[in-house]
Amino acid sequence: MAVKIKLKRLGKIRSPHYRIVVADSRTRRDGRAIEEIGLYHPVQNPSRIEVDTERAQYWLGVGAQPTEPVLAILKLTGDWQKFKGLPAPAPLLVAAPKPARPLFEALGGDNEGKGEAITQKKKAEKKDEAAADSSAAAPTEA
């Protein structure tokens, strides 16, 4: 029986997540698996990848063939290099905790109103212009 290490798709239409499974090569993509050895969540930032290294090494050792996407994941985690006896890759990027947003008061804000709006209303401009035109056109008596 040919055994493959492949991805089993789960999740909604636009939010996929996968399980890395060991299955018979003849089973369908989301079919029955022999064993689940990891997780892959590509939607998260950065992507969440978890692989049970011990089980992955066992299955690679007994001849299980990884599919191309799984091979790329195994290369990222270093399991493929460990299996082949190559030097380990750089460590994976770990999500840094997001800093808390600074408070409004800490930025120098205050709760008092600033007064009038910066831009004038268009109706007020038209009235001002009409008043200026009428006063310029009227003759002045001395």
mmCIF file of C-alpha atoms in Angstrom:
data_model
loop_
_atom_site.group_PDB
_atom_site.id
_atom_site.type_symbol
_atom_site.label_atom_id
_atom_site.label_comp_id
_atom_site.label_asym_id
_atom_site.label_seq_id
_atom_site.Cartn_x
_atom_site.Cartn_y
_atom_site.Cartn_z
ATOM 1 C CA MET A 1 0.000 0.000 0.000
ATOM 2 C CA ALA A 2 1.414 3.399 -1.013
ATOM 3 C CA VAL A 3 1.191 5.901 1.817
ATOM 4 C CA LYS A 4 1.168 9.668 1.338
ATOM 5 C CA ILE A 5 1.532 12.556 3.759
ATOM 6 C CA LYS A 6 -1.000 15.094 2.519
ATOM 7 C CA LEU A 7 -3.284 17.960 3.526
ATOM 8 C CA LYS A 8 -6.874 17.370 4.586
ATOM 9 C CA ARG A 9 -8.976 20.501 4.056
ATOM 10 C CA LEU A 10 -11.368 21.748 6.725
ATOM 11 C CA GLY A 11 -13.159 25.026 7.360
ATOM 12 C CA LYS A 12 -15.525 27.321 5.526
ATOM 13 C CA ILE A 13 -15.348 28.459 1.918
ATOM 14 C CA ARG A 14 -13.001 31.401 2.379
ATOM 15 C CA SER A 15 -11.328 30.439 5.644
ATOM 16 C CA PRO A 16 -9.567 27.137 5.036
ATOM 17 C CA HIS A 17 -7.450 25.289 7.504
ATOM 18 C CA TYR A 18 -5.743 21.989 6.976
ATOM 19 C CA ARG A 19 -4.608 18.975 8.906
ATOM 20 C CA ILE A 20 -1.457 17.192 7.849
ATOM 21 C CA VAL A 21 -2.439 13.539 7.635
ATOM 22 C CA VAL A 22 -0.948 10.213 6.659
ATOM 23 C CA ALA A 23 -3.317 8.377 4.333
ATOM 24 C CA ASP A 24 -3.472 5.754 1.610
ATOM 25 C CA SER A 25 -2.618 7.406 -1.720
ATOM 26 C CA ARG A 26 -5.886 6.130 -3.239
ATOM 27 C CA THR A 27 -8.178 7.885 -0.759
ATOM 28 C CA ARG A 28 -9.788 11.204 -1.648
ATOM 29 C CA ARG A 29 -8.418 14.506 -0.310
ATOM 30 C CA ASP A 30 -10.741 14.754 2.694
ATOM 31 C CA GLY A 31 -11.169 11.014 3.094
ATOM 32 C CA ARG A 32 -10.224 8.636 5.849
ATOM 33 C CA ALA A 33 -6.728 9.085 7.257
ATOM 34 C CA ILE A 34 -4.409 6.684 9.009
ATOM 35 C CA GLU A 35 -3.036 9.345 11.372
ATOM 36 C CA GLU A 36 -3.063 13.122 11.839
ATOM 37 C CA ILE A 37 0.416 14.515 12.407
ATOM 38 C CA GLY A 38 -0.015 18.281 12.208
ATOM 39 C CA LEU A 39 -1.939 21.488 11.513
ATOM 40 C CA TYR A 40 -1.651 24.223 8.904
ATOM 41 C CA HIS A 41 -3.699 27.449 9.126
ATOM 42 C CA PRO A 42 -2.706 29.685 6.183
ATOM 43 C CA VAL A 43 -5.235 32.456 6.897
ATOM 44 C CA GLN A 44 -3.683 33.485 10.210
ATOM 45 C CA ASN A 45 -0.916 36.060 10.093
ATOM 46 C CA PRO A 46 1.720 34.635 10.279
ATOM 47 C CA SER A 47 0.552 31.193 9.172
ATOM 48 C CA ARG A 48 0.148 28.669 11.964
ATOM 49 C CA ILE A 49 2.136 25.493 11.342
ATOM 50 C CA GLU A 50 2.376 22.673 13.858
ATOM 51 C CA VAL A 51 3.944 19.317 13.010
ATOM 52 C CA ASP A 52 4.516 16.360 15.328
ATOM 53 C CA THR A 53 8.192 15.908 14.442
ATOM 54 C CA GLU A 54 8.519 12.441 15.934
ATOM 55 C CA ARG A 55 5.580 11.033 13.947
ATOM 56 C CA ALA A 56 6.638 12.820 10.743
ATOM 57 C CA GLN A 57 10.129 11.294 11.034
ATOM 58 C CA TYR A 58 8.616 7.857 11.617
ATOM 59 C CA TRP A 59 6.358 8.022 8.552
ATOM 60 C CA LEU A 60 9.123 9.411 6.335
ATOM 61 C CA GLY A 61 11.379 6.617 7.611
ATOM 62 C CA VAL A 62 8.939 3.852 6.661
ATOM 63 C CA GLY A 63 8.515 5.257 3.150
ATOM 64 C CA ALA A 64 5.562 7.649 3.204
ATOM 65 C CA GLN A 65 5.818 10.186 0.363
ATOM 66 C CA PRO A 66 4.865 13.816 1.113
ATOM 67 C CA THR A 67 2.855 15.764 -1.458
ATOM 68 C CA GLU A 68 4.340 19.019 -2.769
ATOM 69 C CA PRO A 69 2.492 21.334 -0.320
ATOM 70 C CA VAL A 70 3.395 19.105 2.622
ATOM 71 C CA LEU A 71 7.007 18.919 1.463
ATOM 72 C CA ALA A 72 7.154 22.733 1.513
ATOM 73 C CA ILE A 73 5.714 22.752 5.051
ATOM 74 C CA LEU A 74 8.172 20.092 6.210
ATOM 75 C CA LYS A 75 11.035 22.145 4.770
ATOM 76 C CA LEU A 76 9.827 25.220 6.704
ATOM 77 C CA THR A 77 9.661 23.328 9.990
ATOM 78 C CA GLY A 78 12.996 21.581 9.397
ATOM 79 C CA ASP A 79 11.602 18.046 9.482
ATOM 80 C CA TRP A 80 12.612 17.334 5.885
ATOM 81 C CA GLN A 81 16.193 18.519 6.492
ATOM 82 C CA LYS A 82 16.335 16.395 9.635
ATOM 83 C CA PHE A 83 15.156 13.366 7.662
ATOM 84 C CA LYS A 84 17.685 13.962 4.853
ATOM 85 C CA GLY A 85 20.534 14.871 7.219
ATOM 86 C CA LEU A 86 20.862 18.460 5.949
ATOM 87 C CA PRO A 87 21.524 21.576 8.085
ATOM 88 C CA ALA A 88 18.494 23.019 9.834
ATOM 89 C CA PRO A 89 16.717 26.076 8.338
ATOM 90 C CA ALA A 90 16.245 29.440 10.049
ATOM 91 C CA PRO A 91 13.599 29.421 12.803
ATOM 92 C CA LEU A 92 9.997 30.156 11.883
ATOM 93 C CA LEU A 93 8.553 33.623 12.361
ATOM 94 C CA VAL A 94 6.540 33.835 15.561
ATOM 95 C CA ALA A 95 3.758 36.385 15.846
ATOM 96 C CA ALA A 96 4.762 39.286 18.062
ATOM 97 C CA PRO A 97 2.145 40.482 20.523
ATOM 98 C CA LYS A 98 0.364 43.569 19.288
ATOM 99 C CA PRO A 99 1.144 46.694 21.327
ATOM 100 C CA ALA A 100 -1.761 48.282 23.122
ATOM 101 C CA ARG A 101 -3.167 51.372 21.429
ATOM 102 C CA PRO A 102 -2.165 54.550 23.247
ATOM 103 C CA LEU A 103 -4.896 56.332 25.090
ATOM 104 C CA PHE A 104 -6.372 59.497 23.618
ATOM 105 C CA GLU A 105 -5.319 61.526 26.657
ATOM 106 C CA ALA A 106 -1.755 60.236 26.409
ATOM 107 C CA LEU A 107 -1.515 61.701 22.917
ATOM 108 C CA GLY A 108 -2.381 65.170 24.203
ATOM 109 C CA GLY A 109 -6.083 65.097 23.442
ATOM 110 C CA ASP A 110 -8.595 66.813 25.657
ATOM 111 C CA ASN A 111 -12.335 66.555 26.004
ATOM 112 C CA GLU A 112 -13.045 70.267 25.405
ATOM 113 C CA GLY A 113 -14.577 71.363 22.115
ATOM 114 C CA LYS A 114 -12.357 73.304 19.749
ATOM 115 C CA GLY A 115 -15.003 75.850 18.779
ATOM 116 C CA GLU A 116 -16.071 76.546 15.216
ATOM 117 C CA ALA A 117 -15.464 74.396 12.219
ATOM 118 C CA ILE A 118 -12.466 75.287 10.075
ATOM 119 C CA THR A 119 -14.346 75.588 6.786
ATOM 120 C CA GLN A 120 -17.203 78.030 6.328
ATOM 121 C CA LYS A 121 -20.593 76.881 5.154
ATOM 122 C CA LYS A 122 -21.370 77.582 1.516
ATOM 123 C CA LYS A 123 -24.629 79.472 2.269
ATOM 124 C CA ALA A 124 -22.761 81.859 4.548
ATOM 125 C CA GLU A 125 -20.215 82.555 1.809
ATOM 126 C CA LYS A 126 -22.968 83.371 -0.718
ATOM 127 C CA LYS A 127 -24.688 85.771 1.693
ATOM 128 C CA ASP A 128 -21.385 87.483 2.492
ATOM 129 C CA GLU A 129 -20.589 87.895 -1.201
ATOM 130 C CA ALA A 130 -24.085 89.267 -1.949
ATOM 131 C CA ALA A 131 -23.799 91.777 0.916
ATOM 132 C CA ALA A 132 -20.356 92.882 -0.284
ATOM 133 C CA ASP A 133 -21.619 93.347 -3.857
ATOM 134 C CA SER A 134 -24.637 95.399 -2.766
ATOM 135 C CA SER A 135 -22.553 97.668 -0.506
ATOM 136 C CA ALA A 136 -19.984 98.247 -3.262
ATOM 137 C CA ALA A 137 -22.696 99.119 -5.818
ATOM 138 C CA ALA A 138 -24.570 101.561 -3.535
ATOM 139 C CA PRO A 139 -23.372 105.188 -3.823
ATOM 140 C CA THR A 140 -22.113 106.749 -0.669
ATOM 141 C CA GLU A 141 -23.362 110.191 0.433
ATOM 142 C CA ALA A 142 -20.993 112.613 1.956
#
